[in-house]
């Protein structure tokens, strides 16, 4: 690991028109930075199992996997901070702010919760137990101990973790949508391909379920950051509401899709119900979605535990 970022692993083909490992890497990425690839081999920065350095002449068939570090472009710091809620020898629980991704990806490498925390706390073995969208804030769990990591992973795999979210939307559905009697359970079948930005509702047996409860209603003008002009999607009226969302499944964008399906698109959602043109982040208008709490029976202590966010949704201030 270097600067909180894992090395990239590359699988080499068992055969082909390449004599050496470097020949194959040149085939894959030589059009981008051929000199950089040669320099890495010369410096011993491309290694096989056990950290054995490769050189320019290492035969292709000597290794199945090799590892190397990507050259990371400079990143502008996202002006938000993580808050540590709890830490012991097994878990780290933080409040992730809006706009900060959970893990490295795309243009965000150093500016991700995982890499920031690895560097800040000197925890190279840190791994997230689940994920929050970049635009979603709230409680996020990490494993700090590889020896006990599997015990917590099993809880998530077996759906033995209860999650609670809050969001702000209109108090009444948008025009054309039926009235909703709360609490309501939304069930449908959702799918999302790697090549398409949005999740979609499709025909078929439900695989996504969320319980939604309306907690309070208030005038939009009483909440800082919740002016009518800040609304993305339907529900652009003077009455807003704070909702509790309890997902029983964990599909990508599930809560955002389920709220939009009721005509109650979450405030400042640039994806649902309508995909807006890509624009620079506006830190004054965060998506009004918060992972408020998470609870489960701790597999190490055997006791029920609950972790709660200390963050507040700006759109619900004054509600």
Short mmCIF file of N, CA, C and O in Angstrom, two decimals, residues 20-111:
data_model
loop_
_atom_site.label_atom_id
_atom_site.label_comp_id
_atom_site.label_asym_id
_atom_site.label_seq_id
_atom_site.Cartn_x
_atom_site.Cartn_y
_atom_site.Cartn_z
N UNK A 20 7.60 -11.15 -22.92
CA UNK A 20 7.85 -10.73 -21.54
C UNK A 20 6.63 -10.07 -20.93
O UNK A 20 5.69 -9.66 -21.64
N UNK A 21 6.66 -9.94 -19.60
CA UNK A 21 5.58 -9.23 -18.89
C UNK A 21 5.52 -7.78 -19.35
O UNK A 21 4.44 -7.20 -19.49
N UNK A 22 6.70 -7.18 -19.62
CA UNK A 22 6.70 -5.79 -20.06
C UNK A 22 6.09 -5.66 -21.45
O UNK A 22 5.38 -4.68 -21.73
N UNK A 23 6.33 -6.65 -22.31
CA UNK A 23 5.70 -6.61 -23.64
C UNK A 23 4.18 -6.53 -23.51
O UNK A 23 3.51 -5.79 -24.24
N UNK A 24 3.63 -7.32 -22.57
CA UNK A 24 2.17 -7.35 -22.40
C UNK A 24 1.67 -6.01 -21.87
O UNK A 24 0.65 -5.50 -22.33
N UNK A 25 2.40 -5.45 -20.89
CA UNK A 25 1.97 -4.16 -20.35
C UNK A 25 2.06 -3.07 -21.42
O UNK A 25 1.22 -2.17 -21.47
N UNK A 26 3.05 -3.16 -22.29
CA UNK A 26 3.15 -2.20 -23.39
C UNK A 26 1.96 -2.36 -24.34
O UNK A 26 1.42 -1.38 -24.86
N UNK A 27 1.54 -3.61 -24.54
CA UNK A 27 0.37 -3.87 -25.38
C UNK A 27 -0.88 -3.22 -24.78
O UNK A 27 -1.70 -2.66 -25.51
N UNK A 28 -0.99 -3.32 -23.46
CA UNK A 28 -2.20 -2.79 -22.78
C UNK A 28 -2.16 -1.27 -22.67
O UNK A 28 -3.17 -0.61 -22.93
N UNK A 29 -1.02 -0.72 -22.23
CA UNK A 29 -0.99 0.70 -21.88
C UNK A 29 0.16 1.49 -22.48
O UNK A 29 0.38 2.64 -22.14
N UNK A 30 0.91 0.87 -23.41
CA UNK A 30 2.04 1.57 -23.99
C UNK A 30 1.67 2.82 -24.76
O UNK A 30 2.48 3.74 -24.90
N UNK A 31 0.43 2.87 -25.26
CA UNK A 31 0.00 4.06 -26.00
C UNK A 31 -0.22 5.26 -25.08
O UNK A 31 -0.32 6.39 -25.55
N UNK A 32 -0.29 4.99 -23.77
CA UNK A 32 -0.53 6.08 -22.81
C UNK A 32 0.79 6.62 -22.26
O UNK A 32 1.03 7.82 -22.27
N UNK A 33 1.65 5.71 -21.78
CA UNK A 33 2.89 6.16 -21.13
C UNK A 33 3.98 5.10 -21.26
O UNK A 33 4.34 4.44 -20.28
N UNK A 34 4.53 4.89 -22.47
CA UNK A 34 5.53 3.83 -22.64
C UNK A 34 6.79 4.05 -21.80
O UNK A 34 7.32 3.10 -21.22
N UNK A 35 7.24 5.30 -21.70
CA UNK A 35 8.44 5.57 -20.91
C UNK A 35 8.19 5.29 -19.43
O UNK A 35 9.07 4.77 -18.73
N UNK A 36 6.99 5.62 -18.96
CA UNK A 36 6.66 5.38 -17.57
C UNK A 36 6.68 3.89 -17.23
O UNK A 36 7.11 3.49 -16.14
N UNK A 37 6.22 3.05 -18.16
CA UNK A 37 6.22 1.60 -17.94
C UNK A 37 7.66 1.10 -17.85
O UNK A 37 8.02 0.32 -16.96
N UNK A 38 8.51 1.53 -18.78
CA UNK A 38 9.91 1.12 -18.74
C UNK A 38 10.58 1.57 -17.45
O UNK A 38 11.34 0.80 -16.82
N UNK A 39 10.30 2.79 -17.03
CA UNK A 39 10.91 3.32 -15.81
C UNK A 39 10.49 2.51 -14.59
O UNK A 39 11.29 2.27 -13.67
N UNK A 40 9.24 2.07 -14.56
CA UNK A 40 8.76 1.28 -13.41
C UNK A 40 9.47 -0.08 -13.34
O UNK A 40 9.84 -0.53 -12.26
N UNK A 41 9.64 -0.71 -14.49
CA UNK A 41 10.37 -1.98 -14.50
C UNK A 41 11.82 -1.76 -14.05
O UNK A 41 12.35 -2.53 -13.24
N UNK A 42 12.46 -0.71 -14.55
CA UNK A 42 13.85 -0.44 -14.19
C UNK A 42 14.00 -0.14 -12.70
O UNK A 42 15.04 -0.46 -12.09
N UNK A 43 12.99 0.48 -12.10
CA UNK A 43 13.05 0.85 -10.69
C UNK A 43 12.59 -0.28 -9.76
O UNK A 43 12.61 -0.12 -8.54
N UNK A 44 12.17 -1.41 -10.33
CA UNK A 44 11.71 -2.52 -9.50
C UNK A 44 10.36 -2.28 -8.86
O UNK A 44 10.03 -2.88 -7.84
N UNK A 45 9.54 -1.41 -9.48
CA UNK A 45 8.24 -1.06 -8.89
C UNK A 45 7.12 -1.96 -9.38
O UNK A 45 5.97 -1.79 -8.96
N UNK A 46 7.41 -2.89 -10.28
CA UNK A 46 6.41 -3.86 -10.72
C UNK A 46 6.86 -5.21 -10.18
O UNK A 46 7.98 -5.66 -10.47
N UNK A 47 6.00 -5.84 -9.37
CA UNK A 47 6.43 -7.02 -8.63
C UNK A 47 5.48 -8.19 -8.85
O UNK A 47 4.31 -8.02 -9.23
N UNK A 48 5.97 -9.38 -8.56
CA UNK A 48 5.16 -10.59 -8.57
C UNK A 48 4.83 -11.00 -7.16
O UNK A 48 4.97 -10.21 -6.21
N UNK A 49 4.39 -12.26 -6.98
CA UNK A 49 4.04 -12.76 -5.66
C UNK A 49 5.25 -12.67 -4.73
O UNK A 49 6.38 -12.93 -5.14
N UNK A 50 4.97 -12.31 -3.49
CA UNK A 50 6.04 -12.17 -2.53
C UNK A 50 6.84 -10.90 -2.69
O UNK A 50 7.86 -10.71 -2.04
N UNK A 51 6.39 -10.01 -3.60
CA UNK A 51 7.08 -8.74 -3.78
C UNK A 51 8.34 -8.85 -4.62
O UNK A 51 9.19 -7.95 -4.59
N UNK A 52 8.49 -9.94 -5.40
CA UNK A 52 9.67 -10.13 -6.24
C UNK A 52 9.64 -9.14 -7.40
O UNK A 52 8.71 -9.16 -8.21
N UNK A 53 10.66 -8.27 -7.53
CA UNK A 53 10.64 -7.28 -8.63
C UNK A 53 10.82 -7.95 -9.98
O UNK A 53 11.57 -8.92 -10.13
N UNK A 54 10.11 -7.43 -10.98
CA UNK A 54 10.28 -7.87 -12.35
C UNK A 54 11.20 -6.89 -13.08
O UNK A 54 11.30 -5.72 -12.68
N UNK A 55 11.87 -7.38 -14.12
CA UNK A 55 12.65 -6.47 -14.96
C UNK A 55 12.15 -6.56 -16.39
O UNK A 55 11.20 -7.28 -16.69
N UNK A 56 12.81 -5.86 -17.27
CA UNK A 56 12.34 -5.79 -18.66
C UNK A 56 12.32 -7.16 -19.33
O UNK A 56 11.52 -7.40 -20.24
N UNK A 57 13.19 -8.07 -18.88
CA UNK A 57 13.29 -9.35 -19.54
C UNK A 57 12.55 -10.48 -18.86
O UNK A 57 12.64 -11.64 -19.30
N UNK A 58 11.77 -10.21 -17.79
CA UNK A 58 11.05 -11.27 -17.10
C UNK A 58 10.04 -11.92 -18.05
O UNK A 58 9.18 -11.24 -18.59
N UNK A 59 10.18 -13.25 -18.29
CA UNK A 59 9.26 -13.91 -19.23
C UNK A 59 7.80 -13.79 -18.81
O UNK A 59 7.48 -13.77 -17.61
N UNK A 60 6.94 -13.71 -19.77
CA UNK A 60 5.50 -13.60 -19.52
C UNK A 60 4.99 -14.74 -18.65
O UNK A 60 4.16 -14.54 -17.76
N UNK A 61 5.52 -15.94 -18.88
CA UNK A 61 5.00 -17.13 -18.20
C UNK A 61 5.52 -17.31 -16.78
O UNK A 61 5.14 -18.25 -16.11
N UNK A 62 6.41 -16.42 -16.32
CA UNK A 62 6.95 -16.57 -14.96
C UNK A 62 5.93 -16.22 -13.89
O UNK A 62 6.07 -16.63 -12.73
N UNK A 63 4.93 -15.42 -14.24
CA UNK A 63 3.97 -14.93 -13.23
C UNK A 63 2.55 -14.99 -13.78
O UNK A 63 2.32 -14.73 -14.97
N UNK A 64 1.62 -15.32 -12.89
CA UNK A 64 0.19 -15.22 -13.23
C UNK A 64 -0.34 -13.85 -12.90
O UNK A 64 -1.11 -13.26 -13.66
N UNK A 65 0.07 -13.32 -11.74
CA UNK A 65 -0.36 -11.99 -11.31
C UNK A 65 0.86 -11.13 -11.05
O UNK A 65 1.87 -11.61 -10.52
N UNK A 66 0.77 -9.87 -11.39
CA UNK A 66 1.77 -8.89 -11.01
C UNK A 66 1.06 -7.69 -10.40
O UNK A 66 -0.15 -7.48 -10.61
N UNK A 67 1.81 -6.90 -9.64
CA UNK A 67 1.24 -5.75 -8.94
C UNK A 67 2.05 -4.50 -9.26
O UNK A 67 3.28 -4.57 -9.42
N UNK A 68 1.36 -3.37 -9.32
CA UNK A 68 2.04 -2.11 -9.57
C UNK A 68 1.19 -0.98 -9.01
O UNK A 68 0.00 -1.16 -8.69
N UNK A 69 1.76 0.20 -8.88
CA UNK A 69 1.05 1.37 -8.39
C UNK A 69 0.69 2.28 -9.54
O UNK A 69 1.52 2.54 -10.41
N UNK A 70 -0.53 2.73 -9.54
CA UNK A 70 -0.94 3.69 -10.55
C UNK A 70 -0.32 5.07 -10.27
O UNK A 70 -0.11 5.42 -9.11
N UNK A 71 -0.06 5.81 -11.31
CA UNK A 71 0.37 7.19 -11.15
C UNK A 71 -0.86 8.04 -10.91
O UNK A 71 -1.73 8.15 -11.78
N UNK A 72 -0.97 8.61 -9.74
CA UNK A 72 -2.18 9.32 -9.35
C UNK A 72 -2.08 10.81 -9.71
O UNK A 72 -1.09 11.47 -9.34
N UNK A 73 -3.07 11.33 -10.40
CA UNK A 73 -3.07 12.76 -10.69
C UNK A 73 -3.35 13.55 -9.42
O UNK A 73 -3.94 13.03 -8.46
N UNK A 74 -2.92 14.81 -9.36
CA UNK A 74 -3.23 15.63 -8.19
C UNK A 74 -4.73 15.84 -8.05
O UNK A 74 -5.45 15.94 -9.05
N UNK A 75 -5.21 15.85 -6.82
CA UNK A 75 -6.64 16.00 -6.56
C UNK A 75 -6.88 17.25 -5.72
O UNK A 75 -6.11 17.56 -4.80
N UNK A 76 -7.96 17.94 -6.04
CA UNK A 76 -8.40 19.06 -5.22
C UNK A 76 -9.14 18.53 -3.99
O UNK A 76 -10.02 17.68 -4.12
N UNK A 77 -8.76 18.98 -2.84
CA UNK A 77 -9.38 18.48 -1.61
C UNK A 77 -10.86 18.85 -1.56
O UNK A 77 -11.23 20.00 -1.82
N UNK A 78 -11.70 17.88 -1.26
CA UNK A 78 -13.12 18.14 -1.06
C UNK A 78 -13.29 18.79 0.31
O UNK A 78 -12.82 18.23 1.31
N UNK A 79 -13.93 19.94 0.40
CA UNK A 79 -13.96 20.71 1.65
C UNK A 79 -14.96 20.17 2.68
O UNK A 79 -15.87 20.89 3.12
N UNK A 80 -14.79 18.91 3.05
CA UNK A 80 -15.64 18.29 4.06
C UNK A 80 -14.75 17.44 4.95
O UNK A 80 -13.63 17.09 4.57
N UNK A 81 -15.25 17.10 6.14
CA UNK A 81 -14.44 16.34 7.10
C UNK A 81 -15.21 15.13 7.62
O UNK A 81 -16.44 15.16 7.76
N UNK A 82 -14.47 14.08 7.92
CA UNK A 82 -15.03 12.88 8.54
C UNK A 82 -15.03 13.04 10.06
O UNK A 82 -14.13 13.65 10.63
N UNK A 83 -16.04 12.47 10.71
CA UNK A 83 -16.16 12.52 12.16
C UNK A 83 -16.15 11.08 12.68
O UNK A 83 -16.97 10.25 12.26
N UNK A 84 -15.22 10.76 13.56
CA UNK A 84 -15.13 9.41 14.12
C UNK A 84 -16.14 9.27 15.26
O UNK A 84 -16.09 10.03 16.24
N UNK A 85 -17.04 8.31 15.12
CA UNK A 85 -18.08 8.07 16.13
C UNK A 85 -17.66 7.00 17.14
O UNK A 85 -18.06 7.06 18.30
N UNK A 86 -16.88 6.01 16.67
CA UNK A 86 -16.50 4.89 17.55
C UNK A 86 -15.31 4.17 16.95
O UNK A 86 -15.19 4.06 15.72
N UNK A 87 -14.43 3.66 17.81
CA UNK A 87 -13.29 2.88 17.33
C UNK A 87 -12.86 1.89 18.40
O UNK A 87 -12.76 2.24 19.58
N UNK A 88 -12.62 0.64 18.00
CA UNK A 88 -12.02 -0.35 18.89
C UNK A 88 -11.08 -1.21 18.06
O UNK A 88 -10.68 -0.82 16.96
N UNK A 89 -10.71 -2.36 18.57
CA UNK A 89 -9.76 -3.21 17.87
C UNK A 89 -10.33 -3.94 16.68
O UNK A 89 -9.59 -4.66 15.99
N UNK A 90 -11.62 -3.78 16.43
CA UNK A 90 -12.26 -4.50 15.33
C UNK A 90 -12.98 -3.58 14.36
O UNK A 90 -13.03 -3.86 13.16
N UNK A 91 -13.56 -2.50 14.87
CA UNK A 91 -14.42 -1.63 14.06
C UNK A 91 -14.01 -0.17 14.16
O UNK A 91 -13.51 0.30 15.19
N UNK A 92 -14.26 0.54 13.08
CA UNK A 92 -14.19 1.99 13.06
C UNK A 92 -15.52 2.47 12.49
O UNK A 92 -15.93 2.02 11.42
N UNK A 93 -16.20 3.37 13.21
CA UNK A 93 -17.49 3.90 12.77
C UNK A 93 -17.33 5.40 12.59
O UNK A 93 -16.87 6.09 13.51
N UNK A 94 -17.70 5.91 11.41
CA UNK A 94 -17.53 7.33 11.14
C UNK A 94 -18.83 7.91 10.60
O UNK A 94 -19.71 7.20 10.13
N UNK A 95 -18.91 9.23 10.68
CA UNK A 95 -19.93 10.01 9.99
C UNK A 95 -19.31 10.47 8.69
O UNK A 95 -18.39 11.32 8.69
N UNK A 96 -19.75 9.92 7.57
CA UNK A 96 -19.25 10.35 6.27
C UNK A 96 -20.04 11.57 5.80
O UNK A 96 -21.26 11.54 5.79
N UNK A 97 -19.38 12.63 5.40
CA UNK A 97 -20.11 13.80 4.92
C UNK A 97 -20.59 13.61 3.48
O UNK A 97 -20.14 12.71 2.77
N UNK A 98 -21.53 14.44 3.08
CA UNK A 98 -21.92 14.48 1.67
C UNK A 98 -20.70 14.80 0.80
O UNK A 98 -19.77 15.47 1.25
N UNK A 99 -20.73 14.34 -0.44
CA UNK A 99 -19.76 14.63 -1.49
C UNK A 99 -18.48 13.79 -1.42
O UNK A 99 -17.70 13.79 -2.36
N UNK A 100 -18.22 13.09 -0.33
CA UNK A 100 -17.00 12.30 -0.21
C UNK A 100 -17.32 10.84 -0.53
O UNK A 100 -18.17 10.23 0.13
N UNK A 101 -16.68 10.24 -1.54
CA UNK A 101 -16.96 8.83 -1.84
C UNK A 101 -16.45 7.91 -0.75
O UNK A 101 -15.51 8.25 -0.01
N UNK A 102 -17.03 6.73 -0.66
CA UNK A 102 -16.60 5.76 0.34
C UNK A 102 -15.25 5.18 -0.02
O UNK A 102 -14.35 5.09 0.82
N UNK A 103 -15.08 4.77 -1.28
CA UNK A 103 -13.85 4.11 -1.73
C UNK A 103 -13.29 4.82 -2.95
O UNK A 103 -13.99 5.56 -3.63
N UNK A 104 -12.01 4.59 -3.27
CA UNK A 104 -11.42 5.22 -4.45
C UNK A 104 -12.11 4.77 -5.73
O UNK A 104 -12.55 3.63 -5.85
N UNK A 105 -12.20 5.68 -6.68
CA UNK A 105 -12.80 5.36 -7.97
C UNK A 105 -12.88 6.59 -8.84
O UNK A 105 -13.13 7.70 -8.33
N UNK A 106 -12.68 6.40 -10.13
CA UNK A 106 -12.77 7.53 -11.05
C UNK A 106 -11.75 8.60 -10.73
O UNK A 106 -10.56 8.32 -10.60
N UNK A 107 -12.22 9.82 -10.56
CA UNK A 107 -11.31 10.93 -10.28
C UNK A 107 -11.04 11.10 -8.79
O UNK A 107 -10.28 11.99 -8.40
N UNK A 108 -11.65 10.25 -7.95
CA UNK A 108 -11.49 10.38 -6.51
C UNK A 108 -10.68 9.20 -5.97
O UNK A 108 -11.17 8.06 -5.93
N UNK A 109 -9.44 9.45 -5.60
CA UNK A 109 -8.58 8.41 -5.04
C UNK A 109 -8.21 8.79 -3.60
O UNK A 109 -8.74 8.24 -2.65
N UNK A 110 -7.31 9.76 -3.47
CA UNK A 110 -6.99 10.26 -2.14
C UNK A 110 -8.21 10.87 -1.47
O UNK A 110 -8.38 10.77 -0.25
N UNK A 111 -9.06 11.49 -2.29
CA UNK A 111 -10.27 12.11 -1.75
C UNK A 111 -11.41 11.10 -1.69
O UNK A 111 -12.43 11.21 -2.37
#
